[in-house]
């Protein structure tokens, strides 16, 4: 818990997205339907309508300050509520003031506009309430405890990191570097905007298997295959993220601000359980760069990757499905 | 020392890390031998043909001039090249965030510059001279060219590149501050430059100590309220990018003009200069004698 040298609200601000619209290159506006955002996932996906020529997006927001914000004896005055969008990849910070819905309301709302040219992938959205406390202006008196994710590319509003799956013939692809890997069914590329799995369409039947939908054994095998790929991806991105860490002059690693940071925050609790993620990152970094402990950590990293990939569930269903098939063939 | 590859492409392209890897050879990192360029050209992803911004020649000639001009003190090349690279290679932040562009620039277009600028000096502990691989392909604030471009983008005051020269003249400032979120707030960036320019902060420890203090204070102060910035207007940047088609080469002697955006509100910068000065005087700085 943080200690503040002045009075604050001790509960977080809650907020939700109420509308999303895109301004297109021809000057028209497309109001996206509710599938563009999810309150449960706390995510906005600007790619849902399939436009790739939009110029800016306007996100409607509604925030509720915690009880006590408007108390007559509050320690603050001149309260302002701000929506702040930050993007670690492009260093863009966009802020907008929200306005109070009614005289004695704790609800504030407004619109945040973001430019497509300013973002490559994902940005996060936070709400701050600030006021003048003890004569100091701009004191933060409350904020949201969890940010929303605004994904400028994705067509599905999910807060977790999405993997991209691309199909390509490794021997014929225009991506020549894939040719070196022509004898394997898939390869993971963690250097792209989001981690990407390239599936080798030269492997006969693999596309049919991956695209199968039904409920039979085939789909269970597909899920197992996907879980296996996902395990590979998570392992690779974890190593990639750890290998790229920035180190402060004091020797402490800095949390990356892009998707690598997201990956680390998700996996570290399983890799080094029971400590804060910042401490976990320090420990992992020490083990990788120090004299010992890196080899021992591999099991934990693998464990974290298998859990992320939900491999146990996929395997469980696949086994049950096989058992059923066997039973039926014995009849 | 290596020279440019036999085959230098005419246009910039995107070079994915997975494809770049096999060109980052030991010989290259020791600056002994560079690839020929032909094989590398086969694995790039091309950029649109009709966009004049991707022409390599203006950038190639800039880096050659930098190598000649600063042959006696290569560190000083940063402050000269950063604004000129930014004004030559006109990008949106969205485009600049694509690391594949910078990897291509470093590996295919100007590996000789990367070697010239970043080959390590031999020391007792590390007698072998070497170019860190991250200077070719790495985080935005470490890669040879992207760090300069981003320094120019984040420290320019609207069209004015003068603060960029100041910022890039201090290796500690761009090294320490570029990777921190605090610099995303334009008034904060301008206030930091003023403090460096006036000599109030200079050493790496001072800059690091202050940026830690600013971040810590930022947990209780909303700088956007304290020192507001203007909302971004996308028009001037778009126009500036469109003018790349007809823009003459940047001047080697006077600073070019950046996109015609509004400068940072002066009141906000002045307020933060005072605020940071106060923070700095009370911040714990390693190696600074406490005044008792």
Coordinates of C-alpha atoms in Angstrom, one line a residue:
Chain A
X1 CA 0.0 0.0 0.0
X2 CA 1.2 3.5 -0.8
X3 CA 1.3 6.1 1.9
X4 CA 0.3 9.6 0.9
X5 CA 1.3 12.8 2.7
X6 CA -2.2 14.2 2.4
X7 CA -5.9 13.1 2.5
X8 CA -7.2 11.0 -0.4
X9 CA -10.2 9.0 -1.3
X10 CA -9.4 5.4 -0.3
X11 CA -11.5 3.7 -3.0
X12 CA -10.9 3.6 -6.7
X13 CA -12.8 5.4 -9.4
X14 CA -15.0 3.1 -11.5
X15 CA -15.6 3.9 -15.2
X16 CA -16.9 2.4 -18.3
X17 CA -16.9 3.1 -22.0
X18 CA -20.3 4.1 -23.3
X19 CA -19.7 4.7 -27.0
X20 CA -17.1 4.4 -29.7
X21 CA -17.1 6.0 -33.1
X22 CA -14.5 6.3 -35.9
X23 CA -13.9 9.3 -38.1
X24 CA -13.1 8.0 -41.6
X25 CA -10.8 9.5 -44.2
X26 CA -13.7 10.7 -46.3
X27 CA -15.0 12.8 -43.3
X28 CA -17.9 10.5 -42.4
X29 CA -18.3 9.0 -39.0
X30 CA -19.1 5.4 -38.1
X31 CA -20.7 4.8 -34.8
X32 CA -19.5 1.3 -33.7
X33 CA -21.9 -1.0 -32.1
X34 CA -21.4 -2.4 -28.6
X35 CA -19.3 -5.3 -29.8
X36 CA -16.4 -2.8 -30.0
X37 CA -16.0 -2.7 -26.3
X38 CA -16.4 -5.0 -23.3
X39 CA -17.0 -3.8 -19.7
X40 CA -16.1 -7.2 -18.4
X41 CA -12.8 -7.3 -20.3
X42 CA -12.2 -3.6 -19.8
X43 CA -11.2 -3.4 -23.4
X44 CA -12.0 -1.5 -26.6
X45 CA -11.3 -3.0 -30.1
X46 CA -11.2 -0.4 -32.8
X47 CA -10.7 -3.0 -35.5
X48 CA -14.2 -4.5 -35.3
X49 CA -15.8 -2.6 -38.2
X50 CA -12.9 -3.6 -40.5
X51 CA -12.0 0.0 -41.4
X52 CA -8.4 0.5 -42.2
X53 CA -8.7 4.1 -43.3
X54 CA -10.0 5.7 -40.1
X55 CA -8.3 9.0 -38.9
X56 CA -9.4 9.3 -35.4
X57 CA -11.6 7.5 -32.8
X58 CA -13.8 9.1 -30.2
X59 CA -14.5 7.1 -27.0
X60 CA -17.4 8.1 -24.8
X61 CA -16.6 7.6 -21.1
X62 CA -18.6 7.7 -17.9
X63 CA -16.8 7.7 -14.5
X64 CA -18.1 7.5 -11.0
X65 CA -16.0 8.9 -8.1
X66 CA -16.0 6.9 -4.9
X67 CA -18.3 8.0 -2.0
X68 CA -16.9 10.9 -0.1
X69 CA -15.7 12.7 -3.2
X70 CA -18.3 15.4 -2.8
X71 CA -18.5 15.5 1.0
X72 CA -19.0 19.0 2.3
X73 CA -16.0 18.7 4.7
X74 CA -13.7 17.1 2.0
X75 CA -10.0 18.1 2.2
X76 CA -9.9 19.1 -1.5
X77 CA -11.4 21.7 -3.7
X78 CA -11.4 22.5 -7.4
X79 CA -11.9 18.8 -8.3
X80 CA -11.2 17.8 -11.8
X81 CA -11.6 14.5 -13.4
X82 CA -9.3 13.5 -16.3
X83 CA -9.2 10.6 -18.7
X84 CA -5.6 9.8 -19.7
X85 CA -4.6 7.5 -22.6
X86 CA -1.0 6.4 -22.6
X87 CA 0.8 4.3 -25.2
X88 CA 4.2 2.9 -24.3
X89 CA 5.2 2.1 -27.8
X90 CA 4.6 5.6 -29.3
X91 CA 5.1 7.7 -26.1
X92 CA 1.8 9.4 -26.8
X93 CA -0.2 10.8 -23.9
X94 CA -3.6 12.1 -24.6
X95 CA -5.7 13.7 -21.8
X96 CA -9.2 15.0 -21.7
X97 CA -11.3 16.7 -19.0
X98 CA -14.6 15.0 -18.0
X99 CA -17.5 17.1 -16.9
X100 CA -19.8 16.6 -14.0
X101 CA -23.2 15.2 -15.0
X102 CA -25.1 17.2 -12.5
X103 CA -24.5 19.7 -9.7
X104 CA -24.4 17.2 -6.8
X105 CA -23.5 14.0 -8.7
X106 CA -20.4 11.8 -8.4
X107 CA -20.8 10.8 -12.1
X108 CA -18.6 12.5 -14.7
X109 CA -18.5 11.9 -18.4
X110 CA -16.9 13.1 -21.6
X111 CA -15.2 12.1 -24.8
X112 CA -11.6 11.1 -25.5
X113 CA -10.3 11.5 -29.0
X114 CA -7.3 9.6 -30.2
X115 CA -5.5 9.7 -33.6
X116 CA -4.7 6.7 -35.6
X117 CA -1.3 8.1 -36.5
X118 CA -0.4 8.1 -32.9
X119 CA -0.8 4.4 -32.1
X120 CA 0.5 1.2 -33.5
X121 CA -1.2 -1.3 -31.2
X122 CA -2.5 -1.1 -27.7
X123 CA -2.8 1.9 -25.3
X124 CA -4.2 2.0 -21.8
X125 CA -6.8 4.3 -20.5
X126 CA -6.9 5.5 -16.9
X127 CA -9.1 8.1 -15.0
X128 CA -7.6 10.5 -12.4
X129 CA -9.4 12.8 -10.0
X130 CA -7.2 15.7 -8.9
X131 CA -7.9 18.6 -6.7
X132 CA -6.3 21.3 -4.6
X133 CA -5.3 19.8 -1.2
X134 CA -3.6 21.9 1.5
X135 CA -2.9 24.6 -1.0
X136 CA -1.2 22.3 -3.5
X137 CA -2.9 22.2 -6.9
X138 CA -3.1 19.0 -9.0
X139 CA -3.0 16.5 -6.1
X140 CA -4.2 13.1 -7.2
X141 CA -7.1 12.2 -4.9
X142 CA -8.3 9.0 -6.6
X143 CA -7.7 7.0 -9.7
X144 CA -8.9 3.8 -11.4
X145 CA -7.4 0.6 -10.0
X146 CA -7.3 -1.1 -13.4
X147 CA -6.9 0.5 -16.7
X148 CA -8.8 -0.2 -19.8
X149 CA -7.0 -1.4 -22.9
X150 CA -7.7 0.4 -26.2
X151 CA -6.5 -1.8 -29.1
X152 CA -6.3 0.2 -32.3
X153 CA -6.0 -2.9 -34.5
X154 CA -7.8 -5.9 -32.9
X155 CA -11.4 -6.8 -33.8
X156 CA -12.2 -8.4 -30.5
X157 CA -12.2 -6.5 -27.2
X158 CA -10.1 -8.6 -24.9
X159 CA -7.8 -7.4 -22.2
X160 CA -5.3 -10.3 -22.4
X161 CA -2.6 -10.3 -25.1
X162 CA -3.8 -11.7 -28.4
X163 CA -1.5 -13.9 -30.4
X164 CA -1.6 -13.6 -34.2
X165 CA -1.8 -16.7 -36.3
X166 CA -0.7 -16.5 -39.9
X167 CA -0.7 -19.2 -42.5
X168 CA 2.0 -19.3 -45.0
X169 CA 3.7 -21.8 -47.3
X170 CA 7.2 -21.8 -45.8
X171 CA 8.8 -22.8 -49.1
X172 CA 6.9 -20.3 -51.3
X173 CA 6.3 -17.4 -49.0
X174 CA 7.5 -14.0 -49.9
X175 CA 8.9 -13.9 -46.4
X176 CA 12.1 -15.6 -47.5
X177 CA 13.4 -16.1 -44.0
X178 CA 10.6 -18.7 -43.5
X179 CA 12.3 -21.0 -46.0
X180 CA 15.0 -22.0 -43.5
X181 CA 12.2 -23.5 -41.4
X182 CA 10.4 -25.4 -44.1
X183 CA 10.6 -28.8 -42.3
X184 CA 8.6 -27.8 -39.2
X185 CA 4.8 -27.3 -38.9
X186 CA 5.0 -23.9 -37.2
X187 CA 7.4 -21.3 -36.0
X188 CA 7.0 -18.5 -33.5
X189 CA 8.1 -14.9 -34.3
X190 CA 8.3 -12.7 -31.2
X191 CA 9.8 -9.7 -32.9
X192 CA 6.6 -8.6 -34.6
X193 CA 4.1 -6.1 -33.3
X194 CA 2.4 -8.9 -31.4
X195 CA 3.8 -12.4 -31.0
X196 CA 2.9 -14.3 -34.2
X197 CA 2.7 -18.0 -35.0
X198 CA 3.4 -18.8 -38.6
X199 CA 1.7 -22.1 -39.5
X200 CA 3.3 -23.9 -42.4
X201 CA 0.7 -24.7 -44.9
X202 CA 3.1 -27.1 -46.7
X203 CA 2.3 -29.6 -44.0
X204 CA -0.6 -31.5 -45.6
X205 CA -3.9 -31.3 -43.8
X206 CA -2.7 -28.8 -41.1
X207 CA -5.0 -26.0 -42.4
X208 CA -8.0 -28.3 -42.6
X209 CA -7.3 -29.5 -39.0
X210 CA -6.8 -25.9 -37.6
X211 CA -10.0 -24.7 -39.4
X212 CA -12.1 -27.6 -38.3
X213 CA -15.1 -26.6 -36.2
X214 CA -17.3 -29.6 -35.4
X215 CA -17.3 -31.3 -32.0
X216 CA -15.6 -34.6 -32.8
X217 CA -12.2 -36.0 -32.1
X218 CA -10.8 -33.8 -34.8
X219 CA -11.7 -30.5 -33.0
X220 CA -10.2 -31.8 -29.7
X221 CA -7.0 -32.6 -31.5
X222 CA -7.0 -29.2 -33.0
X223 CA -7.4 -27.6 -29.5
X224 CA -4.5 -29.7 -28.3
X225 CA -2.4 -28.5 -31.2
X226 CA -3.3 -24.9 -30.5
X227 CA -2.5 -25.3 -26.9
X228 CA 0.9 -26.8 -27.9
X229 CA 1.6 -23.8 -30.2
X230 CA 0.5 -21.4 -27.5
X231 CA 2.9 -23.0 -25.0
X232 CA 5.7 -22.4 -27.5
X233 CA 4.6 -18.8 -27.9
X234 CA 4.4 -18.0 -24.2
X235 CA 7.8 -19.6 -23.6
X236 CA 9.3 -17.7 -26.4
X237 CA 7.8 -14.3 -25.6
X238 CA 8.8 -14.7 -21.9
X239 CA 12.4 -15.3 -22.9
X240 CA 12.3 -12.5 -25.5
X241 CA 10.9 -10.0 -22.9
X242 CA 13.5 -11.0 -20.3
X243 CA 16.3 -10.8 -22.8
X244 CA 15.3 -7.3 -23.9
X245 CA 15.1 -5.7 -20.4
X246 CA 16.3 -2.2 -19.8
X247 CA 18.5 -1.9 -16.7
X248 CA 18.6 1.2 -14.5
X249 CA 21.9 2.6 -13.4
X250 CA 21.3 0.9 -10.0
X251 CA 21.1 -2.5 -11.7
X252 CA 17.4 -2.9 -11.4
X253 CA 15.4 -4.0 -14.5
X254 CA 12.6 -1.7 -15.8
X255 CA 9.2 -3.1 -16.7
X256 CA 8.8 -2.8 -20.4
X257 CA 5.9 -0.5 -21.4
X258 CA 4.7 -2.5 -24.4
X259 CA 3.2 -6.0 -24.8
X260 CA 6.4 -7.5 -23.3
X261 CA 5.4 -5.8 -20.1
X262 CA 2.0 -7.4 -20.3
X263 CA 3.4 -10.8 -20.8
X264 CA 5.8 -10.5 -17.9
X265 CA 3.0 -9.2 -15.6
X266 CA 0.9 -12.2 -16.5
X267 CA 3.5 -14.9 -16.2
X268 CA 5.7 -13.7 -13.4
X269 CA 3.3 -14.7 -10.6
X270 CA 3.6 -18.3 -11.8
X271 CA 7.3 -18.1 -12.3
X272 CA 8.2 -16.6 -8.9
X273 CA 5.1 -17.0 -6.8
X274 CA 4.3 -15.1 -3.6
X275 CA 6.1 -11.8 -4.3
X276 CA 5.2 -8.6 -6.1
X277 CA 5.8 -8.6 -9.9
X278 CA 8.5 -6.0 -9.6
X279 CA 10.4 -8.1 -7.1
X280 CA 9.8 -11.2 -9.3
X281 CA 11.2 -9.4 -12.3
X282 CA 14.3 -8.5 -10.3
X283 CA 14.8 -12.1 -9.2
X284 CA 14.4 -13.5 -12.7
X285 CA 16.8 -10.9 -14.0
X286 CA 19.4 -11.7 -11.3
X287 CA 19.1 -15.4 -12.1
X288 CA 19.5 -14.9 -15.8
X289 CA 22.5 -12.6 -15.6
X290 CA 24.0 -14.0 -12.4
X291 CA 26.1 -17.2 -11.9
X292 CA 23.4 -19.6 -11.1
X293 CA 19.7 -20.3 -10.9
X294 CA 18.7 -19.7 -14.6
X295 CA 18.6 -23.4 -15.5
X296 CA 16.5 -24.2 -12.4
X297 CA 14.0 -21.5 -13.4
X298 CA 13.2 -23.0 -16.7
X299 CA 10.8 -25.5 -15.2
X300 CA 8.9 -22.6 -13.6
X301 CA 8.8 -20.7 -16.9
X302 CA 7.6 -23.8 -18.7
X303 CA 4.9 -24.2 -16.0
X304 CA 3.7 -20.7 -16.4
X305 CA 3.6 -21.1 -20.2
X306 CA 1.5 -24.3 -20.0
X307 CA -0.9 -22.7 -17.6
X308 CA -1.3 -19.7 -19.9
X309 CA -1.9 -21.9 -22.9
X310 CA -4.6 -23.9 -21.0
X311 CA -2.9 -27.1 -22.1
X312 CA -4.4 -29.2 -19.2
X313 CA -7.9 -28.5 -20.3
X314 CA -7.2 -29.2 -24.0
X315 CA -5.4 -32.4 -23.1
X316 CA -8.2 -33.5 -20.8
X317 CA -10.9 -33.0 -23.4
X318 CA -8.8 -34.7 -26.1
X319 CA -8.3 -37.8 -23.8
X320 CA -11.9 -38.0 -23.0
X321 CA -12.9 -37.7 -26.6
X322 CA -10.5 -40.5 -27.5
X323 CA -11.9 -42.7 -24.8
X324 CA -15.4 -42.1 -26.1
X325 CA -14.4 -42.9 -29.6
X326 CA -12.7 -46.2 -28.4
X327 CA -15.8 -47.2 -26.5
X328 CA -18.0 -46.6 -29.5
X329 CA -15.8 -48.7 -31.8
X330 CA -15.8 -51.6 -29.3
X331 CA -19.6 -51.7 -29.3
Chain B
X1 CA 36.3 -0.6 -39.8
X2 CA 33.6 -1.6 -42.3
X3 CA 32.3 0.4 -45.2
X4 CA 28.9 0.5 -46.6
X5 CA 27.6 -2.8 -48.2
X6 CA 28.4 -3.3 -51.9
X7 CA 24.7 -3.2 -52.6
X8 CA 22.8 -0.4 -50.7
X9 CA 19.0 -0.4 -51.4
X10 CA 17.5 2.6 -53.1
X11 CA 14.4 2.6 -50.8
X12 CA 13.8 1.9 -47.2
X13 CA 11.9 -1.2 -46.3
X14 CA 10.9 -3.3 -43.3
X15 CA 13.3 -5.9 -41.9
X16 CA 11.7 -8.3 -39.4
X17 CA 13.9 -9.4 -36.5
X18 CA 13.6 -13.0 -37.5
X19 CA 15.0 -12.2 -40.9
X20 CA 17.6 -9.8 -39.7
X21 CA 19.2 -12.2 -37.3
X22 CA 21.5 -14.1 -39.7
X23 CA 23.0 -10.8 -40.9
X24 CA 24.1 -9.8 -37.4
X25 CA 27.2 -11.9 -37.7
X26 CA 30.2 -11.9 -35.3
X27 CA 32.3 -10.2 -38.0
X28 CA 29.8 -7.4 -38.3
X29 CA 29.6 -6.9 -34.5
X30 CA 33.4 -6.7 -34.5
X31 CA 33.2 -4.2 -37.4
X32 CA 35.4 -6.5 -39.5
X33 CA 33.2 -7.4 -42.4
X34 CA 29.7 -6.4 -43.6
X35 CA 27.2 -8.4 -45.7
X36 CA 27.1 -7.8 -49.4
X37 CA 23.5 -6.5 -49.3
X38 CA 22.1 -8.7 -52.1
X39 CA 20.9 -11.5 -49.8
X40 CA 19.5 -9.1 -47.3
X41 CA 17.4 -7.3 -50.0
X42 CA 15.6 -10.6 -50.7
X43 CA 14.2 -10.9 -47.2
X44 CA 12.7 -7.4 -46.6
X45 CA 9.1 -6.4 -46.7
X46 CA 8.8 -3.5 -49.1
X47 CA 7.1 -0.1 -48.4
X48 CA 4.7 1.6 -50.8
X49 CA 6.4 2.5 -54.1
X50 CA 4.7 5.9 -54.5
X51 CA 5.9 7.5 -51.3
X52 CA 9.0 9.7 -51.6
X53 CA 9.8 9.5 -48.0
X54 CA 11.3 6.0 -48.4
X55 CA 14.2 7.2 -50.6
X56 CA 17.5 6.2 -49.1
X57 CA 19.8 8.7 -50.7
X58 CA 19.0 11.7 -48.5
X59 CA 19.6 9.7 -45.3
X60 CA 22.8 8.1 -46.7
X61 CA 24.2 11.5 -47.5
X62 CA 23.3 12.8 -44.0
X63 CA 25.2 10.0 -42.2
X64 CA 28.2 10.3 -44.5
X65 CA 28.4 14.0 -43.7
X66 CA 28.1 13.2 -40.0
X67 CA 30.9 10.8 -40.2
X68 CA 33.1 13.3 -41.9
X69 CA 32.2 16.3 -39.8
X70 CA 32.5 14.6 -36.4
X71 CA 35.5 12.3 -37.2
X72 CA 37.3 13.6 -34.1
X73 CA 34.4 13.3 -31.6
X74 CA 31.7 10.9 -32.7
X75 CA 29.5 11.5 -29.6
X76 CA 28.8 15.0 -30.8
X77 CA 27.2 13.6 -34.0
X78 CA 24.0 12.8 -32.0
X79 CA 23.0 16.4 -31.5
X80 CA 23.7 17.2 -35.1
X81 CA 22.1 14.2 -36.7
X82 CA 19.0 13.8 -34.5
X83 CA 17.1 16.9 -35.7
X84 CA 18.3 16.4 -39.3
X85 CA 17.3 12.8 -39.4
X86 CA 13.9 13.7 -38.0
X87 CA 13.3 16.4 -40.6
X88 CA 14.5 14.2 -43.4
X89 CA 12.6 11.0 -42.5
X90 CA 9.2 12.4 -41.8
X91 CA 7.1 9.8 -39.9
X92 CA 4.0 9.5 -37.8
X93 CA 4.7 8.0 -34.4
X94 CA 2.7 5.0 -35.6
X95 CA 5.3 4.5 -38.4
X96 CA 8.2 5.2 -36.1
X97 CA 7.1 2.6 -33.6
X98 CA 7.7 -0.1 -36.2
X99 CA 11.1 -1.4 -35.2
X100 CA 11.5 -3.2 -38.6
X101 CA 12.0 0.2 -40.3
X102 CA 14.9 1.1 -38.0
X103 CA 16.5 -2.4 -38.3
X104 CA 16.5 -2.0 -42.1
X105 CA 18.0 1.5 -41.9
X106 CA 20.8 0.2 -39.6
X107 CA 21.6 -3.1 -41.2
X108 CA 20.9 -2.5 -44.9
X109 CA 21.4 1.2 -45.4
X110 CA 24.0 2.4 -43.0
X111 CA 25.8 -0.3 -41.0
X112 CA 29.0 1.7 -41.5
X113 CA 27.5 4.5 -39.5
X114 CA 26.4 2.2 -36.7
X115 CA 29.9 0.8 -36.5
X116 CA 31.5 4.3 -36.6
X117 CA 29.3 5.6 -33.9
X118 CA 28.9 2.7 -31.6
X119 CA 32.0 0.4 -31.8
X120 CA 33.3 0.2 -28.2
X121 CA 36.6 1.6 -27.2
X122 CA 39.0 -1.1 -25.9
X123 CA 39.2 -1.2 -22.1
X124 CA 41.2 -3.3 -19.7
X125 CA 38.2 -5.4 -18.9
X126 CA 37.0 -5.6 -22.5
X127 CA 39.9 -5.3 -24.8
X128 CA 38.0 -6.5 -27.8
X129 CA 36.1 -3.7 -29.7
X130 CA 32.5 -4.5 -30.4
X131 CA 29.2 -3.0 -31.5
X132 CA 26.4 -3.9 -29.2
X133 CA 23.8 -5.8 -31.3
X134 CA 21.0 -3.6 -29.9
X135 CA 22.4 -0.7 -31.9
X136 CA 21.3 -2.5 -35.0
X137 CA 18.2 -4.1 -33.7
X138 CA 16.9 -3.3 -30.3
X139 CA 14.7 -1.2 -28.0
X140 CA 13.6 2.2 -29.4
X141 CA 15.9 4.1 -27.0
X142 CA 19.0 2.0 -27.7
X143 CA 18.8 1.4 -31.5
X144 CA 21.3 3.6 -33.3
X145 CA 18.8 5.6 -35.4
X146 CA 15.5 5.2 -33.6
X147 CA 16.9 6.7 -30.4
X148 CA 17.9 9.8 -32.3
X149 CA 14.5 10.1 -34.1
X150 CA 12.6 9.6 -30.9
X151 CA 14.8 12.1 -29.0
X152 CA 14.0 14.6 -31.7
X153 CA 10.3 13.8 -31.6
X154 CA 10.0 14.0 -27.8
X155 CA 12.3 17.0 -27.2
X156 CA 11.3 19.3 -30.0
X157 CA 9.2 22.2 -29.1
X158 CA 6.7 22.3 -31.9
X159 CA 8.8 23.2 -35.0
X160 CA 11.8 24.2 -32.9
X161 CA 14.6 21.7 -32.8
X162 CA 16.9 23.7 -30.5
X163 CA 15.9 21.8 -27.4
X164 CA 16.7 18.6 -29.2
X165 CA 20.3 19.8 -29.7
X166 CA 20.6 20.5 -26.0
X167 CA 19.0 17.1 -25.0
X168 CA 21.2 15.1 -27.4
X169 CA 24.3 17.0 -26.3
X170 CA 23.9 15.3 -23.0
X171 CA 24.3 11.5 -23.4
X172 CA 23.0 10.9 -19.9
X173 CA 19.8 12.7 -20.6
X174 CA 18.8 10.8 -23.7
X175 CA 20.1 7.6 -22.2
X176 CA 18.2 7.9 -18.9
X177 CA 15.1 9.8 -19.8
X178 CA 14.0 8.4 -23.2
X179 CA 12.8 5.1 -21.7
X180 CA 10.7 6.8 -19.0
X181 CA 7.0 7.6 -19.4
X182 CA 7.5 11.0 -17.8
X183 CA 8.8 12.4 -21.0
X184 CA 5.5 11.7 -22.8
X185 CA 4.3 14.9 -21.2
X186 CA 5.7 17.7 -23.4
X187 CA 6.0 20.3 -20.7
X188 CA 8.0 17.9 -18.6
X189 CA 10.4 17.2 -21.5
X190 CA 10.9 20.9 -22.1
X191 CA 11.4 21.7 -18.4
X192 CA 14.1 19.0 -18.2
X193 CA 15.9 20.5 -21.2
X194 CA 15.9 23.9 -19.6
X195 CA 17.5 22.5 -16.5
X196 CA 20.2 20.9 -18.5
X197 CA 20.7 24.0 -20.6
X198 CA 21.0 26.2 -17.5
X199 CA 23.5 23.8 -16.0
X200 CA 21.4 23.0 -13.0
X201 CA 21.6 19.3 -13.8
X202 CA 24.4 17.8 -15.8
X203 CA 25.7 14.4 -14.7
X204 CA 24.1 11.0 -15.1
X205 CA 23.5 10.6 -11.4
X206 CA 21.8 14.0 -11.2
X207 CA 19.6 13.3 -14.1
X208 CA 18.7 9.9 -12.9
X209 CA 18.0 11.1 -9.4
X210 CA 15.8 13.9 -10.6
X211 CA 13.8 11.6 -13.0
X212 CA 13.3 9.1 -10.1
X213 CA 12.0 12.0 -8.0
X214 CA 9.7 13.3 -10.7
X215 CA 8.2 9.9 -11.2
X216 CA 7.7 9.5 -7.4
X217 CA 6.1 12.9 -7.1
X218 CA 4.0 12.0 -10.1
X219 CA 2.2 9.4 -8.0
X220 CA 0.7 12.3 -5.9
X221 CA 0.6 15.0 -8.5
X222 CA -1.2 15.0 -11.8
X223 CA 1.2 16.9 -14.0
X224 CA -1.5 17.3 -16.7
X225 CA -3.5 19.4 -14.3
X226 CA -0.5 21.2 -12.8
X227 CA 1.1 22.0 -16.1
X228 CA -1.4 21.5 -18.9
X229 CA -0.4 21.0 -22.5
X230 CA -2.4 21.9 -25.7
X231 CA -4.4 19.1 -27.3
X232 CA -2.6 17.7 -30.3
X233 CA -3.8 19.0 -33.7
X234 CA -3.0 16.3 -36.3
X235 CA -3.1 18.8 -39.3
X236 CA 0.3 20.4 -39.2
X237 CA 2.1 17.0 -38.9
X238 CA 0.1 15.6 -41.8
X239 CA 1.0 18.6 -44.0
X240 CA 4.6 18.4 -43.0
X241 CA 4.7 14.7 -44.0
X242 CA 3.0 15.5 -47.3
X243 CA 5.6 18.2 -48.0
X244 CA 8.3 15.6 -47.8
X245 CA 7.6 15.0 -51.5
X246 CA 9.0 18.4 -52.5
X247 CA 11.2 19.3 -49.5
X248 CA 14.9 20.2 -50.3
X249 CA 17.7 18.5 -48.4
X250 CA 18.0 19.7 -44.8
X251 CA 20.6 22.4 -44.2
X252 CA 23.9 21.1 -42.8
X253 CA 24.6 24.4 -41.1
X254 CA 21.4 25.8 -39.6
X255 CA 18.7 23.8 -37.8
X256 CA 15.8 22.7 -40.0
X257 CA 12.2 23.5 -39.0
X258 CA 10.0 20.7 -37.7
X259 CA 6.2 20.3 -38.2
X260 CA 4.4 23.6 -37.5
X261 CA 2.7 22.4 -34.3
X262 CA 1.9 24.7 -31.4
X263 CA 4.8 25.1 -29.0
X264 CA 4.4 23.9 -25.4
X265 CA 2.6 26.5 -23.2
X266 CA 5.3 28.6 -21.7
X267 CA 3.5 28.9 -18.4
X268 CA 3.5 25.2 -17.9
X269 CA 7.2 24.9 -18.7
X270 CA 8.1 27.7 -16.3
X271 CA 6.1 26.2 -13.5
X272 CA 7.7 22.8 -13.9
X273 CA 11.2 24.3 -14.1
X274 CA 10.5 25.8 -10.6
X275 CA 8.9 22.6 -9.4
X276 CA 11.7 20.3 -10.6
X277 CA 14.4 22.7 -9.2
X278 CA 12.7 22.3 -5.8
X279 CA 12.5 18.5 -6.2
X280 CA 16.1 18.3 -7.3
X281 CA 17.4 20.2 -4.3
X282 CA 15.7 17.8 -1.9
X283 CA 16.1 14.6 -3.9
X284 CA 18.7 12.0 -2.8
X285 CA 21.4 12.0 -5.5
X286 CA 24.0 9.3 -5.2
X287 CA 27.4 10.8 -4.8
X288 CA 26.2 14.2 -3.9
X289 CA 27.5 15.6 -0.6
X290 CA 24.7 16.5 1.8
X291 CA 24.8 20.1 2.8
X292 CA 24.8 20.3 6.5

